[in-house]
Amino acid sequence: MGLPCTGKATAARRIEAEREALRLTKDEWVKALYGHENPPSAQDVIEGRLIQIGLRALELGTNVVIDFGLWSRDERSALRQAAADLGATVELRYFELAPTEQRRRIDRRQAEAPETTWPMSDEELAEWATRIEIPTPGELDGTEPIDDPPAGFATWEVWRTHRWPPSVS
């Protein structure tokens, strides 16, 4: 988990090879389906579909790498619970950079591989940095119990379906 250009995809590709894992990278799917567009209405649906694929792969005994931001603790708790329900072990990794290095990486990626990214303004980066819920050490090492679902949701599965809808409306 982490903000754009903090190293998530690089680490995901390495883990994919080392662990013989199925890597599910949202940006690759958005690019393949929408090209230069990055429609907000598609983001949650694509993430949800990738999560469904990942959970099925876990059921089949395949290692999975979820490669997208997962900025909220609720998102991470929902996925930790889903994996636990399947008897899978979760490793959370948090990637963080100084804003100047993040900007440098974004600019380099935009110059060298524009087909893999979208333009990101300094204002967007600053706003996103205020929205991410940084994981606690206990969340990262698995010693902290999974939170209860938010009020109004009986289970994490119900919350997941709400957070990641099955189709674009």
Coordinates of N, CA, C and O in Angstrom, one line a residue, residues 5 103-120:
C5 N 3.8 6.1 -7.2 CA 5.2 6.1 -7.4 C 6.1 6.0 -6.2 O 7.2 6.5 -6.1
R103 N 7.6 13.1 -6.5 CA 7.5 13.9 -7.7 C 8.5 13.6 -8.8 O 8.2 13.5 -10.0
R104 N 9.7 13.4 -8.4 CA 10.8 13.0 -9.3 C 10.5 11.7 -10.1 O 10.6 11.6 -11.3
R105 N 10.0 10.7 -9.3 CA 9.6 9.5 -9.9 C 8.4 9.6 -10.9 O 8.4 9.0 -11.9
I106 N 7.4 10.4 -10.5 CA 6.3 10.6 -11.3 C 6.7 11.2 -12.6 O 6.3 10.8 -13.7
D107 N 7.5 12.3 -12.5 CA 8.0 13.0 -13.7 C 8.8 12.0 -14.6 O 8.6 12.1 -15.8
R108 N 9.6 11.2 -14.0 CA 10.5 10.3 -14.8 C 9.6 9.2 -15.5 O 9.7 9.0 -16.7
R109 N 8.6 8.7 -14.8 CA 7.7 7.7 -15.4 C 6.9 8.4 -16.5 O 6.7 7.8 -17.6
Q110 N 6.4 9.6 -16.3 CA 5.7 10.3 -17.3 C 6.5 10.5 -18.6 O 6.0 10.4 -19.7
A111 N 7.8 10.8 -18.4 CA 8.7 11.0 -19.5 C 9.1 9.7 -20.2 O 9.2 9.7 -21.5
E112 N 9.4 8.7 -19.4 CA 9.9 7.4 -20.0 C 8.9 6.4 -20.4 O 9.1 5.6 -21.3
A113 N 7.7 6.4 -19.7 CA 6.7 5.4 -20.0 C 5.3 6.0 -19.8 O 4.5 5.5 -19.0
P114 N 5.0 7.0 -20.6 CA 3.7 7.7 -20.4 C 2.5 6.7 -20.6 O 1.4 7.0 -20.1
E115 N 2.7 5.7 -21.3 CA 1.5 4.7 -21.5 C 1.2 3.9 -20.3 O 0.2 3.2 -20.2
T116 N 2.0 4.0 -19.2 CA 1.8 3.3 -18.0 C 1.2 4.2 -16.9 O 0.9 3.7 -15.8
T117 N 1.0 5.5 -17.1 CA 0.5 6.4 -16.1 C -0.3 7.5 -16.6 O -0.7 7.5 -17.8
W118 N -0.7 8.3 -15.7 CA -1.5 9.5 -16.0 C -0.8 10.7 -15.4 O -0.1 10.5 -14.4
P119 N -1.1 11.9 -15.9 CA -0.5 13.1 -15.3 C -1.1 13.2 -13.9 O -2.2 12.9 -13.6
M120 N -0.2 13.7 -13.0 CA -0.6 13.9 -11.6 C 0.0 15.3 -11.1 O 1.2 15.5 -11.2

